[in-house]
Amino acid sequence: TEAALQVGIARLREGDERAAERNLRCAAGGGSAEAAYRLASLLDVRRPPEARHELGEPVVRRSECEEWYERAAEHGHRRAQVRVGMLAAARGDVVEAARWYREAAEAGSRNGAFNLGLLLAREGSEPEAALWWRRAADAGHGRAALRLALLHTRRGDLVEGQKWASRAVELGPAEVAERAARLRDALRQELSA
C-alpha cells in the first residue's frame, strides 16, 4: 500500500496521471487515507460541472471523487475532512459541513476551524464563530485573524481589532495582509485621535 502510494505520488509529479491514478487506486483500496485523498483530488480536477434537473436543482448523487474524499475523511485525513465539509456546504447541507469542519478542527486543522467559524457566523452564531477563528488564527491562519479584527472593530473593541489586524498582516497571504494593514492603520489613527 505504501509503495503504491509513493509510486502514485511520483507519477503525479511526472505528470503521468493514468499511472498515478492506477497506483493511487491500489493504495486507497488498501486503506491508505493519503492515497484516497490524492485520488479524490485527481478525480476532482476532472469532474464535470454539477448536473442539473430541468428545474435547476442540483442532482444529489455523489461523485466518485466525493466518495474517495469521504473515505479518507473517515480515516482521519484532515484535508479530506475539510474538503468533504466544503462539498457538503456547497450542496447546502450545513449540518454535514459543520460535522466535518468540526472534526478537522478538533484534530488540529486551522482550515477546518476557519471554515467552521464561517459556517457558524453565517448561521448567526458569531460568538462561537469567534472561538473557532481564534483557534485558527492562533495556529497561523491569516484570514481568521482578519475576521477577528473585523469582528472586534464592529463590536467597538478597537484595541483588540488593531491587535488582530496586526496579526493578520504578519500571517498573510498578501491580499489579507493588505486589507489588514489598511484596517490596522485606520484603527491606529482612530485610537490616537
mmCIF file of C-alpha atoms in Angstrom:
data_model
loop_
_atom_site.group_PDB
_atom_site.id
_atom_site.type_symbol
_atom_site.label_atom_id
_atom_site.label_comp_id
_atom_site.label_asym_id
_atom_site.label_seq_id
_atom_site.Cartn_x
_atom_site.Cartn_y
_atom_site.Cartn_z
ATOM 1 C CA THR A 1 0.000 0.000 0.000
ATOM 2 C CA GLU A 2 2.749 2.464 0.972
ATOM 3 C CA ALA A 3 4.796 1.563 -2.110
ATOM 4 C CA ALA A 4 1.790 2.098 -4.391
ATOM 5 C CA LEU A 5 1.160 5.472 -2.710
ATOM 6 C CA GLN A 6 4.766 6.577 -3.232
ATOM 7 C CA VAL A 7 4.742 5.436 -6.871
ATOM 8 C CA GLY A 8 1.423 7.247 -7.375
ATOM 9 C CA ILE A 9 2.869 10.464 -5.924
ATOM 10 C CA ALA A 10 5.957 10.121 -8.125
ATOM 11 C CA ARG A 11 3.802 9.584 -11.227
ATOM 12 C CA LEU A 12 1.748 12.680 -10.354
ATOM 13 C CA ARG A 13 4.953 14.735 -10.128
ATOM 14 C CA GLU A 14 5.989 13.387 -13.539
ATOM 15 C CA GLY A 15 2.592 14.317 -14.983
ATOM 16 C CA ASP A 16 1.562 10.719 -15.721
ATOM 17 C CA GLU A 17 -1.995 10.912 -14.372
ATOM 18 C CA ARG A 18 -3.060 7.494 -15.688
ATOM 19 C CA ALA A 19 -0.254 5.645 -13.908
ATOM 20 C CA ALA A 20 -0.752 7.827 -10.833
ATOM 21 C CA GLU A 21 -4.459 7.003 -10.752
ATOM 22 C CA ARG A 22 -3.752 3.267 -11.069
ATOM 23 C CA ASN A 23 -1.291 3.304 -8.172
ATOM 24 C CA LEU A 24 -3.401 5.602 -6.012
ATOM 25 C CA ARG A 25 -6.461 3.376 -6.534
ATOM 26 C CA CYS A 26 -4.398 0.391 -5.422
ATOM 27 C CA ALA A 27 -3.118 2.170 -2.299
ATOM 28 C CA ALA A 28 -6.508 3.723 -1.486
ATOM 29 C CA GLY A 29 -8.209 0.358 -1.893
ATOM 30 C CA GLY A 30 -5.670 -0.999 0.578
ATOM 31 C CA GLY A 31 -6.767 1.536 3.181
ATOM 32 C CA SER A 32 -4.365 4.459 2.712
ATOM 33 C CA ALA A 33 -6.150 7.693 3.674
ATOM 34 C CA GLU A 34 -3.464 9.774 1.938
ATOM 35 C CA ALA A 35 -3.902 7.782 -1.288
ATOM 36 C CA ALA A 36 -7.690 8.164 -1.077
ATOM 37 C CA TYR A 37 -7.277 11.937 -0.637
ATOM 38 C CA ARG A 38 -4.834 12.262 -3.535
ATOM 39 C CA LEU A 39 -7.011 10.079 -5.775
ATOM 40 C CA ALA A 40 -10.058 12.186 -4.892
ATOM 41 C CA SER A 41 -8.100 15.369 -5.678
ATOM 42 C CA LEU A 42 -7.049 13.937 -9.042
ATOM 43 C CA LEU A 43 -10.629 12.954 -9.883
ATOM 44 C CA ASP A 44 -11.956 16.285 -8.575
ATOM 45 C CA VAL A 45 -9.951 18.211 -11.169
ATOM 46 C CA ARG A 46 -11.522 16.135 -13.938
ATOM 47 C CA ARG A 47 -15.071 16.328 -12.551
ATOM 48 C CA PRO A 48 -17.595 17.966 -14.876
ATOM 49 C CA PRO A 49 -19.777 20.807 -13.574
ATOM 50 C CA GLU A 50 -22.773 19.772 -11.467
ATOM 51 C CA ALA A 51 -25.523 18.055 -13.429
ATOM 52 C CA ARG A 52 -28.881 19.784 -13.052
ATOM 53 C CA HIS A 53 -32.516 18.825 -13.320
ATOM 54 C CA GLU A 54 -34.584 20.787 -15.791
ATOM 55 C CA LEU A 55 -35.923 22.819 -12.838
ATOM 56 C CA GLY A 56 -32.407 23.958 -11.980
ATOM 57 C CA GLU A 57 -31.993 21.892 -8.831
ATOM 58 C CA PRO A 58 -28.694 20.048 -8.439
ATOM 59 C CA VAL A 59 -28.606 16.286 -8.694
ATOM 60 C CA VAL A 60 -27.825 14.897 -5.241
ATOM 61 C CA ARG A 61 -25.813 11.894 -6.484
ATOM 62 C CA ARG A 62 -22.295 11.912 -5.044
ATOM 63 C CA SER A 63 -19.401 11.677 -7.455
ATOM 64 C CA GLU A 64 -16.610 9.129 -7.205
ATOM 65 C CA CYS A 65 -14.193 11.810 -6.033
ATOM 66 C CA GLU A 66 -16.560 12.695 -3.159
ATOM 67 C CA GLU A 67 -16.675 9.045 -2.148
ATOM 68 C CA TRP A 68 -12.864 8.899 -2.026
ATOM 69 C CA TYR A 69 -12.682 12.181 -0.082
ATOM 70 C CA GLU A 70 -15.187 10.763 2.385
ATOM 71 C CA ARG A 71 -13.252 7.516 2.736
ATOM 72 C CA ALA A 72 -10.085 9.492 3.502
ATOM 73 C CA ALA A 73 -12.017 11.761 5.889
ATOM 74 C CA GLU A 74 -13.425 8.781 7.764
ATOM 75 C CA HIS A 75 -9.836 7.590 8.281
ATOM 76 C CA GLY A 76 -8.953 10.918 9.910
ATOM 77 C CA HIS A 77 -7.373 12.738 6.954
ATOM 78 C CA ARG A 78 -7.823 16.398 7.948
ATOM 79 C CA ARG A 79 -7.592 17.951 4.469
ATOM 80 C CA ALA A 80 -10.145 15.413 3.241
ATOM 81 C CA GLN A 81 -12.411 16.281 6.173
ATOM 82 C CA VAL A 82 -12.251 19.961 5.216
ATOM 83 C CA ARG A 83 -12.927 19.123 1.559
ATOM 84 C CA VAL A 84 -15.925 16.929 2.457
ATOM 85 C CA GLY A 85 -17.190 19.817 4.574
ATOM 86 C CA MET A 86 -16.799 22.194 1.644
ATOM 87 C CA LEU A 87 -18.658 19.853 -0.696
ATOM 88 C CA ALA A 88 -21.465 19.462 1.853
ATOM 89 C CA ALA A 89 -21.664 23.244 2.308
ATOM 90 C CA ALA A 90 -21.844 23.695 -1.469
ATOM 91 C CA ARG A 91 -24.806 21.288 -1.502
ATOM 92 C CA GLY A 92 -26.442 23.318 1.265
ATOM 93 C CA ASP A 93 -26.022 20.582 3.889
ATOM 94 C CA VAL A 94 -24.988 22.784 6.812
ATOM 95 C CA VAL A 95 -25.179 20.000 9.407
ATOM 96 C CA GLU A 96 -22.880 17.690 7.431
ATOM 97 C CA ALA A 97 -20.496 20.552 6.634
ATOM 98 C CA ALA A 98 -20.287 21.549 10.309
ATOM 99 C CA ARG A 99 -19.673 17.937 11.314
ATOM 100 C CA TRP A 100 -16.665 17.561 9.023
ATOM 101 C CA TYR A 101 -15.249 21.028 9.703
ATOM 102 C CA ARG A 102 -15.514 20.413 13.454
ATOM 103 C CA GLU A 103 -13.867 17.003 13.153
ATOM 104 C CA ALA A 104 -10.968 18.511 11.185
ATOM 105 C CA ALA A 105 -10.691 21.488 13.545
ATOM 106 C CA GLU A 106 -10.655 19.313 16.641
ATOM 107 C CA ALA A 107 -7.861 17.267 15.042
ATOM 108 C CA GLY A 108 -5.828 20.468 14.599
ATOM 109 C CA SER A 109 -6.800 21.721 11.136
ATOM 110 C CA ARG A 110 -6.669 25.514 11.026
ATOM 111 C CA ASN A 111 -8.650 25.468 7.757
ATOM 112 C CA GLY A 112 -11.296 23.314 9.415
ATOM 113 C CA ALA A 113 -11.503 25.789 12.309
ATOM 114 C CA PHE A 114 -11.694 28.773 9.941
ATOM 115 C CA ASN A 115 -14.398 27.202 7.767
ATOM 116 C CA LEU A 116 -16.386 26.137 10.819
ATOM 117 C CA GLY A 117 -16.222 29.745 12.002
ATOM 118 C CA LEU A 118 -17.518 30.976 8.646
ATOM 119 C CA LEU A 119 -20.365 28.482 8.737
ATOM 120 C CA LEU A 120 -21.315 29.379 12.311
ATOM 121 C CA ALA A 121 -21.215 33.109 11.556
ATOM 122 C CA ARG A 122 -23.442 32.584 8.528
ATOM 123 C CA GLU A 123 -25.866 30.659 10.729
ATOM 124 C CA GLY A 124 -25.974 33.510 13.262
ATOM 125 C CA SER A 125 -23.650 32.123 15.927
ATOM 126 C CA GLU A 126 -20.952 34.800 15.862
ATOM 127 C CA PRO A 127 -19.650 34.198 19.428
ATOM 128 C CA GLU A 128 -18.945 30.531 18.655
ATOM 129 C CA ALA A 129 -17.526 31.511 15.258
ATOM 130 C CA ALA A 130 -15.077 33.822 17.036
ATOM 131 C CA LEU A 131 -13.831 30.921 19.178
ATOM 132 C CA TRP A 132 -13.014 28.856 16.092
ATOM 133 C CA TRP A 133 -11.447 31.817 14.275
ATOM 134 C CA ARG A 134 -9.284 32.429 17.341
ATOM 135 C CA ARG A 135 -8.165 28.822 17.271
ATOM 136 C CA ALA A 136 -7.369 29.083 13.547
ATOM 137 C CA ALA A 137 -5.569 32.428 13.944
ATOM 138 C CA ASP A 138 -3.533 31.095 16.867
ATOM 139 C CA ALA A 139 -2.464 28.273 14.529
ATOM 140 C CA GLY A 140 -1.333 30.784 11.879
ATOM 141 C CA HIS A 141 -4.429 31.358 9.715
ATOM 142 C CA GLY A 142 -4.300 34.950 8.402
ATOM 143 C CA ARG A 143 -7.880 35.116 7.162
ATOM 144 C CA ALA A 144 -9.102 34.038 10.599
ATOM 145 C CA ALA A 145 -7.047 36.813 12.215
ATOM 146 C CA LEU A 146 -8.593 39.329 9.801
ATOM 147 C CA ARG A 147 -12.099 38.049 10.623
ATOM 148 C CA LEU A 148 -11.348 38.568 14.322
ATOM 149 C CA ALA A 149 -10.041 42.071 13.625
ATOM 150 C CA LEU A 150 -13.215 42.964 11.738
ATOM 151 C CA LEU A 151 -15.432 41.373 14.388
ATOM 152 C CA HIS A 152 -13.794 43.247 17.287
ATOM 153 C CA THR A 153 -13.820 46.506 15.333
ATOM 154 C CA ARG A 154 -17.517 46.121 14.563
ATOM 155 C CA ARG A 155 -18.171 45.479 18.262
ATOM 156 C CA GLY A 156 -16.307 48.681 19.163
ATOM 157 C CA ASP A 157 -13.246 46.992 20.705
ATOM 158 C CA LEU A 158 -10.727 48.905 18.609
ATOM 159 C CA VAL A 159 -7.656 47.868 20.625
ATOM 160 C CA GLU A 160 -8.434 44.178 20.134
ATOM 161 C CA GLY A 161 -9.319 44.871 16.497
ATOM 162 C CA GLN A 162 -5.932 46.509 15.962
ATOM 163 C CA LYS A 163 -4.158 43.594 17.657
ATOM 164 C CA TRP A 164 -5.792 41.049 15.340
ATOM 165 C CA ALA A 165 -5.276 43.246 12.277
ATOM 166 C CA SER A 166 -1.547 43.373 13.079
ATOM 167 C CA ARG A 167 -1.508 39.606 13.457
ATOM 168 C CA ALA A 168 -3.270 39.202 10.086
ATOM 169 C CA VAL A 169 -0.592 41.406 8.477
ATOM 170 C CA GLU A 170 2.080 39.053 9.859
ATOM 171 C CA LEU A 171 0.288 35.895 8.756
ATOM 172 C CA GLY A 172 -0.820 36.868 5.241
ATOM 173 C CA PRO A 173 -1.351 35.881 2.466
ATOM 174 C CA ALA A 174 -0.675 39.113 0.563
ATOM 175 C CA GLU A 175 -4.276 40.181 -0.124
ATOM 176 C CA VAL A 176 -5.199 39.539 3.525
ATOM 177 C CA ALA A 177 -2.116 41.408 4.737
ATOM 178 C CA GLU A 178 -3.003 44.418 2.557
ATOM 179 C CA ARG A 179 -6.584 44.610 3.867
ATOM 180 C CA ALA A 180 -5.417 44.044 7.428
ATOM 181 C CA ALA A 181 -2.748 46.764 7.123
ATOM 182 C CA ARG A 182 -5.368 49.286 5.983
ATOM 183 C CA LEU A 183 -7.613 48.321 8.896
ATOM 184 C CA ARG A 184 -4.729 48.398 11.402
ATOM 185 C CA ASP A 185 -3.630 51.842 10.207
ATOM 186 C CA ALA A 186 -7.191 53.208 10.336
ATOM 187 C CA LEU A 187 -7.623 51.827 13.853
ATOM 188 C CA ARG A 188 -4.271 53.281 14.923
ATOM 189 C CA GLN A 189 -5.427 56.716 13.699
ATOM 190 C CA GLU A 190 -8.795 56.336 15.417
ATOM 191 C CA LEU A 191 -7.172 55.317 18.703
ATOM 192 C CA SER A 192 -4.684 58.209 18.646
ATOM 193 C CA ALA A 193 -7.327 60.845 17.818
#
